[in-house]
């Protein structure tokens, strides 16, 4: 499994351990967002890492088609029951201030969850690792200041 590194900001600052203790306290185990339902597990590990595990799927998916014999049969699962087939993992390193995310395209799910649970602004920014990365992001400098 490959993780992507991003910077996490909560109210425009790197979060400290008190933020994650509060998130653990107020965070919900089930988080509906749009058509998806997320089951969320959270854990603070050694006062350094904050682990989040999301199991999720489209809560509206339901079918009466049996794939074994290509027939239509009554589905024994009620429409209100969700069978999550997808997973998202994240781990925040409190010392390095880096959020590691297993699916880069779902990082907004993590910030949306944090924002909603804490009633604070949460956002991610990419980590620039080289001069080439920096040059690809910066297209124009308005001013230069030497200190």
GROMACS .gro file of C-alpha atoms in nm:
model
  147
    1UNK     CA    1   0.000   0.000   0.000
    2UNK     CA    2   0.129   0.344  -0.092
    3UNK     CA    3   0.068   0.655   0.117
    4UNK     CA    4   0.081   1.016  -0.003
    5UNK     CA    5   0.224   1.290   0.221
    6UNK     CA    6   0.043   1.624   0.258
    7UNK     CA    7   0.049   1.908   0.507
    8UNK     CA    8  -0.258   1.939   0.730
    9UNK     CA    9  -0.374   2.276   0.862
   10UNK     CA   10  -0.657   2.332   1.108
   11UNK     CA   11  -0.757   2.697   1.137
   12UNK     CA   12  -0.441   2.779   0.935
   13UNK     CA   13  -0.205   2.613   1.186
   14UNK     CA   14  -0.046   2.274   1.227
   15UNK     CA   15  -0.267   2.081   1.472
   16UNK     CA   16  -0.132   1.979   1.810
   17UNK     CA   17  -0.222   1.682   2.027
   18UNK     CA   18  -0.511   1.866   2.196
   19UNK     CA   19  -0.689   1.897   1.859
   20UNK     CA   20  -0.672   1.522   1.805
   21UNK     CA   21  -0.781   1.445   2.160
   22UNK     CA   22  -1.083   1.666   2.098
   23UNK     CA   23  -1.148   1.496   1.762
   24UNK     CA   24  -1.134   1.156   1.930
   25UNK     CA   25  -1.382   1.280   2.191
   26UNK     CA   26  -1.638   1.439   1.957
   27UNK     CA   27  -1.585   1.232   1.641
   28UNK     CA   28  -1.868   1.010   1.529
   29UNK     CA   29  -1.834   0.646   1.430
   30UNK     CA   30  -2.070   0.696   1.135
   31UNK     CA   31  -2.028   0.991   0.901
   32UNK     CA   32  -2.275   1.042   0.615
   33UNK     CA   33  -2.148   1.263   0.330
   34UNK     CA   34  -2.351   1.295   0.013
   35UNK     CA   35  -2.445   0.949  -0.114
   36UNK     CA   36  -2.169   0.785   0.092
   37UNK     CA   37  -2.169   0.651   0.445
   38UNK     CA   38  -1.836   0.627   0.628
   39UNK     CA   39  -1.760   0.412   0.930
   40UNK     CA   40  -1.474   0.587   1.112
   41UNK     CA   41  -1.226   0.447   1.361
   42UNK     CA   42  -0.968   0.676   1.527
   43UNK     CA   43  -0.676   0.614   1.757
   44UNK     CA   44  -0.399   0.824   1.912
   45UNK     CA   45  -0.081   0.616   1.916
   46UNK     CA   46   0.204   0.698   2.159
   47UNK     CA   47   0.099   1.066   2.170
   48UNK     CA   48   0.265   1.106   1.829
   49UNK     CA   49   0.049   0.948   1.557
   50UNK     CA   50  -0.321   0.996   1.493
   51UNK     CA   51  -0.461   0.703   1.296
   52UNK     CA   52  -0.792   0.722   1.110
   53UNK     CA   53  -0.957   0.433   0.927
   54UNK     CA   54  -1.260   0.486   0.705
   55UNK     CA   55  -1.471   0.203   0.564
   56UNK     CA   56  -1.724   0.337   0.317
   57UNK     CA   57  -1.953   0.285   0.024
   58UNK     CA   58  -2.242   0.442  -0.159
   59UNK     CA   59  -2.534   0.413   0.083
   60UNK     CA   60  -2.783   0.415  -0.206
   61UNK     CA   61  -2.648   0.102  -0.379
   62UNK     CA   62  -2.896  -0.182  -0.379
   63UNK     CA   63  -2.972  -0.450  -0.633
   64UNK     CA   64  -3.192  -0.755  -0.676
   65UNK     CA   65  -2.960  -0.911  -0.934
   66UNK     CA   66  -2.788  -1.236  -0.838
   67UNK     CA   67  -2.449  -1.251  -1.009
   68UNK     CA   68  -2.411  -1.627  -0.964
   69UNK     CA   69  -2.689  -1.722  -1.204
   70UNK     CA   70  -2.770  -1.382  -1.363
   71UNK     CA   71  -3.124  -1.389  -1.227
   72UNK     CA   72  -3.335  -1.141  -1.039
   73UNK     CA   73  -3.400  -1.247  -0.679
   74UNK     CA   74  -3.515  -1.060  -0.373
   75UNK     CA   75  -3.216  -0.914  -0.193
   76UNK     CA   76  -3.218  -1.033   0.172
   77UNK     CA   77  -3.036  -0.716   0.280
   78UNK     CA   78  -3.265  -0.426   0.373
   79UNK     CA   79  -3.213  -0.105   0.170
   80UNK     CA   80  -3.111   0.077   0.490
   81UNK     CA   81  -2.812  -0.156   0.547
   82UNK     CA   82  -2.483  -0.050   0.390
   83UNK     CA   83  -2.208  -0.298   0.306
   84UNK     CA   84  -1.886  -0.090   0.293
   85UNK     CA   85  -1.645  -0.230   0.036
   86UNK     CA   86  -1.397   0.058   0.020
   87UNK     CA   87  -1.127   0.171   0.264
   88UNK     CA   88  -0.931   0.487   0.337
   89UNK     CA   89  -0.639   0.506   0.579
   90UNK     CA   90  -0.467   0.814   0.718
   91UNK     CA   91  -0.202   0.881   0.978
   92UNK     CA   92  -0.095   1.222   1.107
   93UNK     CA   93   0.259   1.254   1.246
   94UNK     CA   94   0.246   1.518   1.520
   95UNK     CA   95   0.625   1.565   1.524
   96UNK     CA   96   0.675   1.606   1.149
   97UNK     CA   97   0.335   1.771   1.085
   98UNK     CA   98   0.267   1.540   0.792
   99UNK     CA   99  -0.060   1.368   0.707
  100UNK     CA  100  -0.017   1.038   0.524
  101UNK     CA  101  -0.317   0.937   0.313
  102UNK     CA  102  -0.372   0.605   0.137
  103UNK     CA  103  -0.589   0.756  -0.139
  104UNK     CA  104  -0.484   1.105  -0.249
  105UNK     CA  105  -0.816   1.165  -0.424
  106UNK     CA  106  -1.004   1.116  -0.093
  107UNK     CA  107  -0.800   1.360   0.122
  108UNK     CA  108  -1.094   1.602   0.116
  109UNK     CA  109  -1.301   1.337   0.296
  110UNK     CA  110  -1.057   1.357   0.587
  111UNK     CA  111  -1.056   1.737   0.602
  112UNK     CA  112  -1.435   1.751   0.566
  113UNK     CA  113  -1.474   1.505   0.855
  114UNK     CA  114  -1.232   1.702   1.076
  115UNK     CA  115  -1.401   2.032   0.987
  116UNK     CA  116  -1.747   1.902   1.063
  117UNK     CA  117  -1.653   1.729   1.388
  118UNK     CA  118  -1.445   2.016   1.529
  119UNK     CA  119  -1.632   2.307   1.368
  120UNK     CA  120  -1.294   2.438   1.247
  121UNK     CA  121  -1.146   2.494   0.904
  122UNK     CA  122  -0.929   2.201   0.791
  123UNK     CA  123  -0.729   2.190   0.469
  124UNK     CA  124  -0.437   2.012   0.311
  125UNK     CA  125  -0.151   2.144   0.103
  126UNK     CA  126   0.098   1.953  -0.104
  127UNK     CA  127   0.452   1.897   0.018
  128UNK     CA  128   0.709   2.032  -0.227
  129UNK     CA  129   1.012   1.808  -0.222
  130UNK     CA  130   1.237   1.956  -0.487
  131UNK     CA  131   1.317   2.271  -0.683
  132UNK     CA  132   1.140   2.115  -0.983
  133UNK     CA  133   0.822   2.065  -0.776
  134UNK     CA  134   0.844   2.426  -0.664
  135UNK     CA  135   0.895   2.553  -1.021
  136UNK     CA  136   0.594   2.353  -1.141
  137UNK     CA  137   0.375   2.524  -0.880
  138UNK     CA  138   0.509   2.879  -0.902
  139UNK     CA  139   0.434   3.047  -1.231
  140UNK     CA  140   0.503   3.411  -1.141
  141UNK     CA  141   0.670   3.600  -0.857
  142UNK     CA  142   0.516   3.936  -0.770
  143UNK     CA  143   0.800   4.045  -0.542
  144UNK     CA  144   1.115   3.922  -0.375
  145UNK     CA  145   1.215   4.021  -0.023
  146UNK     CA  146   1.557   3.952   0.129
  147UNK     CA  147   1.592   3.939   0.505
   0.00000   0.00000   0.00000
